[in-house]
Amino acid sequence: MLGRLNHVALAVPDLAAAIAAYRDTLGAEVTEPQALPEHGVTVVFVNVGNTKIELLEPLGENSPIAAFLAKNPSGGMHHLCYEVDDILAARDQLKAAGARVLGDGNPKPGAHGKPVLFLHPKDFFGTLIELEQS
Ligand code: CO
């Protein structure tokens, strides 16, 4: 089921500061900020060749990363995103195996415009998993 690691996501309290750190201090290529109101975040991607780092800042009142940042005020690793060939087949297989799919269980368009789903971190050793249709 699992394909490539698409990205590692870090929640950050200050996206402009995180962009400056990755672009200016670390010398990486960073995309323009993209607001994703449906996911309650603003994102950029840092291209590191073999994968990407997604930097997430809360957007709006009910951001799903607000609680994470309250617990981790300086930021931290938020999720891993793996590619899957068929996101609906993957979801059905995971649900049949007892894994919890977050939200209403229907894929939403993610930062790359492709459908994504999130899996409960308690089912995967404390790490939130995003699946993205490849
Ligand atoms: Co992500």
Tab-separated table of N, CA, C and O and ligand atoms in Angstrom:
chain	number	residue	atom	x	y	z
A	1	MET	N	0.824	-1.208	0.000
A	1	MET	CA	0.000	0.000	0.000
A	1	MET	C	0.863	1.264	0.000
A	1	MET	O	0.630	2.186	-0.759
A	2	LEU	N	1.851	1.295	0.897
A	2	LEU	CA	2.629	2.523	1.055
A	2	LEU	C	3.593	2.738	-0.098
A	2	LEU	O	4.334	1.840	-0.466
A	3	GLY	N	3.576	3.949	-0.614
A	3	GLY	CA	4.552	4.334	-1.622
A	3	GLY	C	5.624	5.215	-1.023
A	3	GLY	O	6.008	5.053	0.139
A	4	ARG	N	6.070	6.196	-1.793
A	4	ARG	CA	7.166	7.059	-1.369
A	4	ARG	C	6.765	7.966	-0.218
A	4	ARG	O	5.597	8.300	-0.066
A	5	LEU	N	7.784	8.402	0.542
A	5	LEU	CA	7.589	9.464	1.530
A	5	LEU	C	7.461	10.768	0.745
A	5	LEU	O	8.413	11.213	0.109
A	6	ASN	N	6.272	11.367	0.751
A	6	ASN	CA	6.073	12.613	-0.002
A	6	ASN	C	6.650	13.802	0.749
A	6	ASN	O	7.304	14.652	0.166
A	7	HIS	N	6.358	13.878	2.060
A	7	HIS	CA	6.945	14.964	2.855
A	7	HIS	C	6.893	14.651	4.336
A	7	HIS	O	6.138	13.796	4.787
A	8	VAL	N	7.724	15.378	5.073
A	8	VAL	CA	7.689	15.429	6.531
A	8	VAL	C	7.183	16.822	6.875
A	8	VAL	O	7.682	17.812	6.332
A	9	ALA	N	6.163	16.903	7.746
A	9	ALA	CA	5.571	18.209	8.070
A	9	ALA	C	5.985	18.658	9.455
A	9	ALA	O	5.938	17.885	10.419
A	10	LEU	N	6.378	19.914	9.537
A	10	LEU	CA	6.719	20.536	10.811
A	10	LEU	C	5.713	21.650	11.071
A	10	LEU	O	5.482	22.489	10.194
A	11	ALA	N	5.105	21.654	12.254
A	11	ALA	CA	4.267	22.782	12.661
A	11	ALA	C	5.182	23.853	13.212
A	11	ALA	O	6.103	23.551	13.984
A	12	VAL	N	4.948	25.093	12.797
A	12	VAL	CA	5.793	26.208	13.257
A	12	VAL	C	4.899	27.346	13.734
A	12	VAL	O	3.834	27.591	13.177
A	13	PRO	N	5.345	28.077	14.770
A	13	PRO	CA	4.523	29.171	15.267
A	13	PRO	C	4.612	30.422	14.393
A	13	PRO	O	3.727	31.269	14.441
A	14	ASP	N	5.681	30.567	13.613
A	14	ASP	CA	5.909	31.777	12.826
A	14	ASP	C	6.469	31.346	11.467
A	14	ASP	O	7.661	31.044	11.344
A	15	LEU	N	5.575	31.316	10.477
A	15	LEU	CA	5.980	30.791	9.166
A	15	LEU	C	7.071	31.657	8.531
A	15	LEU	O	8.005	31.126	7.924
A	16	ALA	N	6.958	32.985	8.668
A	16	ALA	CA	7.971	33.864	8.057
A	16	ALA	C	9.351	33.572	8.641
A	16	ALA	O	10.352	33.523	7.909
A	17	ALA	N	9.415	33.347	9.946
A	17	ALA	CA	10.700	33.039	10.584
A	17	ALA	C	11.221	31.684	10.115
A	17	ALA	O	12.421	31.508	9.882
A	18	ALA	N	10.296	30.723	9.957
A	18	ALA	CA	10.707	29.380	9.506
A	18	ALA	C	11.188	29.425	8.060
A	18	ALA	O	12.176	28.773	7.701
A	19	ILE	N	10.507	30.213	7.214
A	19	ILE	CA	10.952	30.357	5.822
A	19	ILE	C	12.354	30.966	5.793
A	19	ILE	O	13.229	30.487	5.073
A	20	ALA	N	12.555	32.007	6.588
A	20	ALA	CA	13.877	32.657	6.609
A	20	ALA	C	14.952	31.680	7.063
A	20	ALA	O	16.045	31.637	6.486
A	21	ALA	N	14.639	30.858	8.061
A	21	ALA	CA	15.627	29.901	8.565
A	21	ALA	C	15.985	28.874	7.489
A	21	ALA	O	17.165	28.567	7.267
A	22	TYR	N	14.961	28.343	6.799
A	22	TYR	CA	15.234	27.318	5.786
A	22	TYR	C	15.868	27.914	4.535
A	22	TYR	O	16.797	27.340	3.958
A	23	ARG	N	15.377	29.087	4.098
A	23	ARG	CA	15.879	29.673	2.857
A	23	ARG	C	17.236	30.340	3.072
A	23	ARG	O	18.187	30.087	2.330
A	24	ASP	N	17.328	31.177	4.103
A	24	ASP	CA	18.520	32.014	4.251
A	24	ASP	C	19.614	31.316	5.059
A	24	ASP	O	20.783	31.367	4.692
A	25	THR	N	19.238	30.674	6.162
A	25	THR	CA	20.256	30.048	7.013
A	25	THR	C	20.675	28.688	6.452
A	25	THR	O	21.862	28.384	6.372
A	26	LEU	N	19.677	27.889	6.042
A	26	LEU	CA	19.999	26.540	5.558
A	26	LEU	C	20.213	26.500	4.045
A	26	LEU	O	20.659	25.488	3.503
A	27	GLY	N	19.852	27.579	3.345
A	27	GLY	CA	20.129	27.641	1.907
A	27	GLY	C	19.254	26.735	1.067
A	27	GLY	O	19.673	26.262	0.002
A	28	ALA	N	18.022	26.483	1.508
A	28	ALA	CA	17.131	25.580	0.771
A	28	ALA	C	16.176	26.374	-0.116
A	28	ALA	O	15.949	27.567	0.084
A	29	GLU	N	15.611	25.643	-1.092
A	29	GLU	CA	14.602	26.221	-1.977
A	29	GLU	C	13.246	26.085	-1.292
A	29	GLU	O	12.856	24.984	-0.901
A	30	VAL	N	12.539	27.215	-1.112
A	30	VAL	CA	11.258	27.221	-0.392
A	30	VAL	C	10.182	27.788	-1.313
A	30	VAL	O	10.409	28.827	-1.954
A	31	THR	N	9.024	27.142	-1.382
A	31	THR	CA	7.931	27.606	-2.251
A	31	THR	C	7.235	28.820	-1.622
A	31	THR	O	7.440	29.137	-0.452
A	32	GLU	N	6.373	29.463	-2.398
A	32	GLU	CA	5.565	30.576	-1.887
A	32	GLU	C	4.511	30.043	-0.919
A	32	GLU	O	3.967	28.955	-1.136
A	33	PRO	N	4.166	30.821	0.135
A	33	PRO	CA	3.118	30.373	1.063
A	33	PRO	C	1.781	30.171	0.355
A	33	PRO	O	1.417	30.928	-0.545
A	34	GLN	N	1.084	29.119	0.788
A	34	GLN	CA	-0.200	28.741	0.194
A	34	GLN	C	-1.190	28.570	1.346
A	34	GLN	O	-0.956	27.776	2.256
A	35	ALA	N	-2.282	29.348	1.320
A	35	ALA	CA	-3.313	29.226	2.359
A	35	ALA	C	-4.245	28.075	2.002
A	35	ALA	O	-4.724	27.986	0.865
A	36	LEU	N	-4.471	27.199	2.961
A	36	LEU	CA	-5.392	26.064	2.764
A	36	LEU	C	-6.485	26.155	3.824
A	36	LEU	O	-6.431	25.454	4.843
A	37	PRO	N	-7.488	27.031	3.599
A	37	PRO	CA	-8.508	27.233	4.642
A	37	PRO	C	-9.231	25.943	5.034
A	37	PRO	O	-9.588	25.767	6.201
A	38	GLU	N	-9.407	25.038	4.070
A	38	GLU	CA	-10.118	23.800	4.384
A	38	GLU	C	-9.349	22.926	5.378
A	38	GLU	O	-9.925	22.114	6.092
A	39	HIS	N	-8.026	23.113	5.428
A	39	HIS	CA	-7.192	22.360	6.369
A	39	HIS	C	-6.752	23.214	7.564
A	39	HIS	O	-6.059	22.723	8.452
A	40	GLY	N	-7.113	24.513	7.565
A	40	GLY	CA	-6.776	25.384	8.694
A	40	GLY	C	-5.289	25.672	8.822
A	40	GLY	O	-4.789	25.870	9.934
A	41	VAL	N	-4.580	25.700	7.696
A	41	VAL	CA	-3.132	25.938	7.734
A	41	VAL	C	-2.690	26.769	6.534
A	41	VAL	O	-3.347	26.782	5.490
A	42	THR	N	-1.565	27.443	6.715
A	42	THR	CA	-0.819	28.011	5.593
A	42	THR	C	0.457	27.185	5.470
A	42	THR	O	1.091	26.865	6.488
A	43	VAL	N	0.814	26.803	4.242
A	43	VAL	CA	1.942	25.882	4.051
A	43	VAL	C	2.955	26.439	3.066
A	43	VAL	O	2.608	27.204	2.156
A	44	VAL	N	4.195	26.045	3.265
A	44	VAL	CA	5.220	26.134	2.217
A	44	VAL	C	5.902	24.766	2.178
A	44	VAL	O	5.830	23.993	3.139
A	45	PHE	N	6.560	24.504	1.055
A	45	PHE	CA	7.358	23.286	0.947
A	45	PHE	C	8.817	23.643	0.734
A	45	PHE	O	9.136	24.559	-0.027
A	46	VAL	N	9.670	22.919	1.446
A	46	VAL	CA	11.114	23.051	1.300
A	46	VAL	C	11.564	21.845	0.481
A	46	VAL	O	11.298	20.699	0.867
A	47	ASN	N	12.205	22.102	-0.645
A	47	ASN	CA	12.646	21.000	-1.500
A	47	ASN	C	14.024	20.532	-1.032
A	47	ASN	O	14.967	21.318	-1.008
A	48	VAL	N	14.105	19.269	-0.623
A	48	VAL	CA	15.398	18.741	-0.186
A	48	VAL	C	15.849	17.576	-1.074
A	48	VAL	O	16.616	16.726	-0.648
A	49	GLY	N	15.356	17.548	-2.302
A	49	GLY	CA	15.859	16.562	-3.254
A	49	GLY	C	15.156	15.235	-3.183
A	49	GLY	O	14.367	14.895	-4.066
A	50	ASN	N	15.388	14.448	-2.122
A	50	ASN	CA	14.767	13.132	-2.058
A	50	ASN	C	13.362	13.174	-1.462
A	50	ASN	O	12.610	12.217	-1.550
A	51	THR	N	13.005	14.284	-0.793
A	51	THR	CA	11.643	14.456	-0.297
A	51	THR	C	11.433	15.947	-0.068
A	51	THR	O	12.237	16.772	-0.518
A	52	LYS	N	10.354	16.284	0.606
A	52	LYS	CA	10.077	17.692	0.898
A	52	LYS	C	9.804	17.826	2.395
A	52	LYS	O	9.381	16.860	3.043
A	53	ILE	N	10.045	19.018	2.901
A	53	ILE	CA	9.639	19.369	4.255
A	53	ILE	C	8.493	20.360	4.110
A	53	ILE	O	8.614	21.354	3.384
A	54	GLU	N	7.371	20.072	4.762
A	54	GLU	CA	6.223	20.969	4.741
A	54	GLU	C	6.249	21.768	6.042
A	54	GLU	O	6.298	21.183	7.125
A	55	LEU	N	6.230	23.081	5.926
A	55	LEU	CA	6.161	23.943	7.115
A	55	LEU	C	4.729	24.444	7.229
A	55	LEU	O	4.181	24.993	6.257
A	56	LEU	N	4.109	24.239	8.388
A	56	LEU	CA	2.686	24.532	8.609
A	56	LEU	C	2.524	25.586	9.675
A	56	LEU	O	3.087	25.456	10.765
A	57	GLU	N	1.719	26.587	9.367
A	57	GLU	CA	1.366	27.608	10.351
A	57	GLU	C	-0.154	27.602	10.477
A	57	GLU	O	-0.848	27.446	9.467
A	58	PRO	N	-0.696	27.796	11.695
A	58	PRO	CA	-2.156	27.788	11.845
A	58	PRO	C	-2.809	28.896	11.019
A	58	PRO	O	-2.251	29.982	10.879
A	59	LEU	N	-3.993	28.592	10.482
A	59	LEU	CA	-4.787	29.570	9.734
A	59	LEU	C	-6.213	29.487	10.263
A	59	LEU	O	-6.817	28.411	10.239
A	60	GLY	N	-6.727	30.604	10.756
A	60	GLY	CA	-8.119	30.646	11.212
A	60	GLY	C	-8.271	30.182	12.653
A	60	GLY	O	-7.303	29.837	13.330
A	61	GLU	N	-9.526	30.205	13.088
A	61	GLU	CA	-9.867	29.994	14.502
A	61	GLU	C	-9.691	28.549	14.954
A	61	GLU	O	-9.278	28.289	16.072
A	62	ASN	N	-10.063	27.617	14.089
A	62	ASN	CA	-10.107	26.213	14.519
A	62	ASN	C	-9.045	25.379	13.828
A	62	ASN	O	-9.310	24.286	13.354
A	63	SER	N	-7.841	25.926	13.784
A	63	SER	CA	-6.783	25.194	13.093
A	63	SER	C	-6.496	23.876	13.796
A	63	SER	O	-6.341	23.834	15.023
A	64	PRO	N	-6.399	22.786	13.028
A	64	PRO	CA	-6.080	21.496	13.656
A	64	PRO	C	-4.670	21.440	14.230
A	64	PRO	O	-4.362	20.510	14.974
A	65	ILE	N	-3.815	22.423	13.921
A	65	ILE	CA	-2.469	22.389	14.511
A	65	ILE	C	-2.331	23.322	15.711
A	65	ILE	O	-1.266	23.382	16.322
A	66	ALA	N	-3.420	24.028	16.077
A	66	ALA	CA	-3.334	24.964	17.216
A	66	ALA	C	-3.011	24.222	18.519
A	66	ALA	O	-2.155	24.661	19.293
A	67	ALA	N	-3.678	23.101	18.755
A	67	ALA	CA	-3.444	22.363	20.000
A	67	ALA	C	-2.020	21.811	20.031
A	67	ALA	O	-1.364	21.807	21.081
A	68	PHE	N	-1.550	21.354	18.875
A	68	PHE	CA	-0.180	20.837	18.790
A	68	PHE	C	0.821	21.926	19.169
A	68	PHE	O	1.758	21.695	19.942
A	69	LEU	N	0.606	23.154	18.643
A	69	LEU	CA	1.536	24.246	18.948
A	69	LEU	C	1.400	24.720	20.388
A	69	LEU	O	2.375	25.194	20.977
A	70	ALA	N	0.195	24.568	20.968
A	70	ALA	CA	0.046	24.920	22.382
A	70	ALA	C	0.916	23.997	23.234
A	70	ALA	O	1.518	24.413	24.223
A	71	LYS	N	1.025	22.716	22.806
A	71	LYS	CA	1.847	21.744	23.546
A	71	LYS	C	3.323	21.844	23.174
A	71	LYS	O	4.194	21.439	23.942
A	72	ASN	N	3.585	22.329	21.972
A	72	ASN	CA	4.964	22.424	21.459
A	72	ASN	C	5.177	23.847	20.938
A	72	ASN	O	5.199	24.090	19.728
A	73	PRO	N	5.339	24.807	21.849
A	73	PRO	CA	5.311	26.219	21.434
A	73	PRO	C	6.410	26.623	20.447
A	73	PRO	O	6.223	27.560	19.689
A	74	SER	N	7.530	25.926	20.454
A	74	SER	CA	8.558	26.306	19.481
A	74	SER	C	8.415	25.540	18.166
A	74	SER	O	9.208	25.721	17.246
A	75	GLY	N	7.382	24.684	18.070
A	75	GLY	CA	7.151	23.905	16.856
A	75	GLY	C	7.648	22.484	17.015
A	75	GLY	O	8.207	22.117	18.053
A	76	GLY	N	7.423	21.660	15.991
A	76	GLY	CA	7.885	20.275	16.052
A	76	GLY	C	7.330	19.470	14.896
A	76	GLY	O	6.549	19.974	14.082
A	77	MET	N	7.762	18.186	14.847
A	77	MET	CA	7.299	17.330	13.759
A	77	MET	C	5.828	17.022	13.934
A	77	MET	O	5.421	16.553	14.998
A	78	HIS	N	5.031	17.264	12.905
A	78	HIS	CA	3.581	17.130	13.006
A	78	HIS	C	3.054	15.880	12.322
A	78	HIS	O	2.195	15.205	12.859
A	79	HIS	N	3.512	15.587	11.124
A	79	HIS	CA	3.063	14.354	10.449
A	79	HIS	C	4.042	13.934	9.357
A	79	HIS	O	4.907	14.709	8.949
A	80	LEU	N	3.853	12.681	8.923
A	80	LEU	CA	4.564	12.137	7.763
A	80	LEU	C	3.529	11.906	6.677
A	80	LEU	O	2.419	11.461	6.974
A	81	CYS	N	3.885	12.192	5.434
A	81	CYS	CA	2.949	11.958	4.326
A	81	CYS	C	3.526	10.927	3.372
A	81	CYS	O	4.612	11.122	2.813
A	82	TYR	N	2.768	9.835	3.218
A	82	TYR	CA	3.145	8.768	2.292
A	82	TYR	C	2.221	8.787	1.082
A	82	TYR	O	1.029	9.077	1.208
A	83	GLU	N	2.765	8.454	-0.058
A	83	GLU	CA	1.946	8.351	-1.272
A	83	GLU	C	1.316	6.959	-1.350
A	83	GLU	O	1.931	5.975	-0.941
A	84	VAL	N	0.082	6.926	-1.856
A	84	VAL	CA	-0.598	5.655	-2.131
A	84	VAL	C	-1.169	5.729	-3.547
A	84	VAL	O	-1.555	6.801	-4.013
A	85	ASP	N	-1.232	4.569	-4.203
A	85	ASP	CA	-1.734	4.527	-5.583
A	85	ASP	C	-3.224	4.799	-5.652
A	85	ASP	O	-3.712	5.378	-6.607
A	86	ASP	N	-3.958	4.287	-4.663
A	86	ASP	CA	-5.426	4.368	-4.705
A	86	ASP	C	-5.905	4.702	-3.295
A	86	ASP	O	-5.959	3.833	-2.420
A	87	ILE	N	-6.225	5.969	-3.081
A	87	ILE	CA	-6.495	6.424	-1.712
A	87	ILE	C	-7.783	5.815	-1.147
A	87	ILE	O	-7.861	5.535	0.047
A	88	LEU	N	-8.766	5.576	-1.992
A	88	LEU	CA	-10.021	4.995	-1.474
A	88	LEU	C	-9.819	3.523	-1.113
A	88	LEU	O	-10.313	3.059	-0.081
A	89	ALA	N	-9.068	2.818	-1.929
A	89	ALA	CA	-8.769	1.414	-1.607
A	89	ALA	C	-7.934	1.338	-0.335
A	89	ALA	O	-8.159	0.480	0.530
A	90	ALA	N	-6.968	2.266	-0.194
A	90	ALA	CA	-6.120	2.295	1.008
A	90	ALA	C	-6.981	2.572	2.238
A	90	ALA	O	-6.850	1.909	3.275
A	91	ARG	N	-7.885	3.547	2.119
A	91	ARG	CA	-8.759	3.879	3.252
A	91	ARG	C	-9.593	2.665	3.658
A	91	ARG	O	-9.689	2.329	4.848
A	92	ASP	N	-10.197	2.006	2.690
A	92	ASP	CA	-11.074	0.883	3.021
A	92	ASP	C	-10.286	-0.253	3.665
A	92	ASP	O	-10.754	-0.888	4.616
A	93	GLN	N	-9.089	-0.497	3.160
A	93	GLN	CA	-8.229	-1.552	3.714
A	93	GLN	C	-7.817	-1.197	5.150
A	93	GLN	O	-7.846	-2.057	6.041
A	94	LEU	N	-7.482	0.073	5.381
A	94	LEU	CA	-7.070	0.504	6.724
A	94	LEU	C	-8.240	0.427	7.700
A	94	LEU	O	-8.079	-0.022	8.837
A	95	LYS	N	-9.419	0.867	7.253
A	95	LYS	CA	-10.579	0.816	8.149
A	95	LYS	C	-10.925	-0.633	8.498
A	95	LYS	O	-11.251	-0.932	9.650
A	96	ALA	N	-10.817	-1.494	7.505
A	96	ALA	CA	-11.098	-2.911	7.756
A	96	ALA	C	-10.108	-3.495	8.763
A	96	ALA	O	-10.439	-4.407	9.523
A	97	ALA	N	-8.893	-2.938	8.796
A	97	ALA	CA	-7.866	-3.399	9.734
A	97	ALA	C	-7.996	-2.722	11.098
A	97	ALA	O	-7.190	-2.975	11.993
A	98	GLY	N	-8.978	-1.819	11.240
A	98	GLY	CA	-9.227	-1.199	12.536
A	98	GLY	C	-8.574	0.153	12.729
A	98	GLY	O	-8.666	0.737	13.814
A	99	ALA	N	-7.901	0.680	11.711
A	99	ALA	CA	-7.265	2.001	11.841
A	99	ALA	C	-8.332	3.081	11.730
A	99	ALA	O	-9.319	2.915	11.010
A	100	ARG	N	-8.114	4.161	12.474
A	100	ARG	CA	-9.075	5.272	12.454
A	100	ARG	C	-8.643	6.324	11.448
A	100	ARG	O	-7.512	6.807	11.496
A	101	VAL	N	-9.571	6.675	10.565
A	101	VAL	CA	-9.356	7.745	9.590
A	101	VAL	C	-9.973	9.002	10.185
A	101	VAL	O	-11.115	8.965	10.663
A	102	LEU	N	-9.244	10.104	10.205
A	102	LEU	CA	-9.743	11.331	10.827
A	102	LEU	C	-10.795	12.018	9.949
A	102	LEU	O	-10.883	11.780	8.754
A	103	GLY	N	-11.589	12.879	10.603
A	103	GLY	CA	-12.618	13.638	9.894
A	103	GLY	C	-13.756	12.737	9.460
A	103	GLY	O	-14.070	11.753	10.129
A	104	ASP	N	-14.373	13.078	8.332
A	104	ASP	CA	-15.521	12.290	7.875
A	104	ASP	C	-15.108	11.077	7.041
A	104	ASP	O	-15.961	10.369	6.520
A	105	GLY	N	-13.802	10.858	6.931
A	105	GLY	CA	-13.318	9.674	6.221
A	105	GLY	C	-13.232	9.847	4.718
A	105	GLY	O	-12.776	8.950	4.020
A	106	ASN	N	-13.648	11.020	4.231
A	106	ASN	CA	-13.557	11.261	2.788
A	106	ASN	C	-12.318	12.095	2.480
A	106	ASN	O	-12.047	13.074	3.173
A	107	PRO	N	-11.564	11.714	1.442
A	107	PRO	CA	-10.370	12.484	1.090
A	107	PRO	C	-10.735	13.922	0.730
A	107	PRO	O	-11.790	14.177	0.151
A	108	LYS	N	-9.837	14.849	1.104
A	108	LYS	CA	-9.980	16.262	0.723
A	108	LYS	C	-8.768	16.620	-0.121
A	108	LYS	O	-7.693	16.054	0.072
A	109	PRO	N	-8.901	17.625	-0.989
A	109	PRO	CA	-7.721	18.046	-1.745
A	109	PRO	C	-6.653	18.607	-0.810
A	109	PRO	O	-6.963	19.424	0.058
A	110	GLY	N	-5.422	18.148	-0.958
A	110	GLY	CA	-4.327	18.608	-0.110
A	110	GLY	C	-3.531	19.717	-0.784
A	110	GLY	O	-3.980	20.315	-1.769
A	111	ALA	N	-2.348	19.968	-0.250
A	111	ALA	CA	-1.527	21.089	-0.716
A	111	ALA	C	-1.072	20.926	-2.165
A	111	ALA	O	-0.741	21.902	-2.821
A	112	HIS	N	-1.054	19.694	-2.677
A	112	HIS	CA	-0.648	19.492	-4.063
A	112	HIS	C	-1.855	19.328	-4.983
A	112	HIS	O	-1.712	18.927	-6.134
A	113	GLY	N	-3.072	19.600	-4.430
A	113	GLY	CA	-4.287	19.460	-5.229
A	113	GLY	C	-4.731	18.012	-5.394
A	113	GLY	O	-5.694	17.732	-6.099
A	114	LYS	N	-4.036	17.088	-4.737
A	114	LYS	CA	-4.411	15.671	-4.824
A	114	LYS	C	-5.132	15.281	-3.548
A	114	LYS	O	-4.898	15.885	-2.494
A	115	PRO	N	-6.008	14.258	-3.596
A	115	PRO	CA	-6.761	13.880	-2.396
A	115	PRO	C	-5.845	13.367	-1.280
A	115	PRO	O	-4.900	12.613	-1.541
A	116	VAL	N	-6.164	13.794	-0.041
A	116	VAL	CA	-5.397	13.344	1.125
A	116	VAL	C	-6.349	12.895	2.235
A	116	VAL	O	-7.498	13.338	2.311
A	117	LEU	N	-5.830	12.039	3.104
A	117	LEU	CA	-6.522	11.567	4.307
A	117	LEU	C	-5.508	11.541	5.442
A	117	LEU	O	-4.311	11.389	5.199
A	118	PHE	N	-6.010	11.639	6.668
A	118	PHE	CA	-5.132	11.533	7.840
A	118	PHE	C	-5.559	10.357	8.701
A	118	PHE	O	-6.760	10.100	8.865
A	119	LEU	N	-4.562	9.657	9.261
A	119	LEU	CA	-4.802	8.484	10.108
A	119	LEU	C	-4.439	8.820	11.548
A	119	LEU	O	-3.431	9.507	11.797
A	120	HIS	N	-5.228	8.310	12.473
A	120	HIS	CA	-5.074	8.653	13.889
A	120	HIS	C	-3.678	8.284	14.405
A	120	HIS	O	-3.234	7.144	14.238
A	121	PRO	N	-2.999	9.232	15.060
A	121	PRO	CA	-1.630	8.930	15.542
A	121	PRO	C	-1.580	7.795	16.551
A	121	PRO	O	-0.571	7.086	16.627
A	122	LYS	N	-2.660	7.586	17.312
A	122	LYS	CA	-2.612	6.505	18.318
A	122	LYS	C	-2.583	5.134	17.669
A	122	LYS	O	-2.201	4.155	18.295
A	123	ASP	N	-2.999	5.052	16.409
A	123	ASP	CA	-2.944	3.765	15.713
A	123	ASP	C	-1.589	3.514	15.055
A	123	ASP	O	-1.341	2.414	14.558
A	124	PHE	N	-0.728	4.552	15.031
A	124	PHE	CA	0.559	4.424	14.339
A	124	PHE	C	1.702	4.980	15.188
A	124	PHE	O	2.477	5.827	14.750
A	125	PHE	N	1.722	4.513	16.447
A	125	PHE	CA	2.887	4.718	17.318
A	125	PHE	C	3.176	6.193	17.578
A	125	PHE	O	4.329	6.610	17.636
A	126	GLY	N	2.099	6.971	17.718
A	126	GLY	CA	2.254	8.352	18.115
A	126	GLY	C	2.541	9.318	16.983
A	126	GLY	O	2.821	10.497	17.240
A	127	THR	N	2.475	8.826	15.753
A	127	THR	CA	2.764	9.720	14.627
A	127	THR	C	1.549	9.843	13.710
A	127	THR	O	1.016	8.840	13.238
A	128	LEU	N	1.116	11.087	13.500
A	128	LEU	CA	0.036	11.351	12.557
A	128	LEU	C	0.520	11.026	11.150
A	128	LEU	O	1.615	11.438	10.760
A	129	ILE	N	-0.285	10.282	10.406
A	129	ILE	CA	0.071	9.903	9.037
A	129	ILE	C	-0.913	10.518	8.056
A	129	ILE	O	-2.123	10.424	8.249
A	130	GLU	N	-0.364	11.165	7.030
A	130	GLU	CA	-1.160	11.662	5.916
A	130	GLU	C	-0.922	10.723	4.745
A	130	GLU	O	0.215	10.326	4.483
A	131	LEU	N	-1.992	10.372	4.064
A	131	LEU	CA	-1.865	9.606	2.820
A	131	LEU	C	-2.253	10.521	1.669
A	131	LEU	O	-3.253	11.240	1.758
A	132	GLU	N	-1.462	10.509	0.622
A	132	GLU	CA	-1.771	11.340	-0.556
A	132	GLU	C	-1.822	10.449	-1.786
A	132	GLU	O	-0.936	9.620	-2.005
A	133	GLN	N	-2.888	10.648	-2.547
A	133	GLN	CA	-3.003	9.934	-3.826
A	133	GLN	C	-1.794	10.295	-4.694
A	133	GLN	O	-1.498	11.479	-4.871
A	134	SER	N	-1.115	9.283	-5.232
A	134	SER	CA	0.100	9.590	-6.021
A	134	SER	C	-0.259	9.884	-7.468
A	134	SER	O	-1.373	9.649	-7.906
B	1	CO	CO	1.180	17.249	4.836
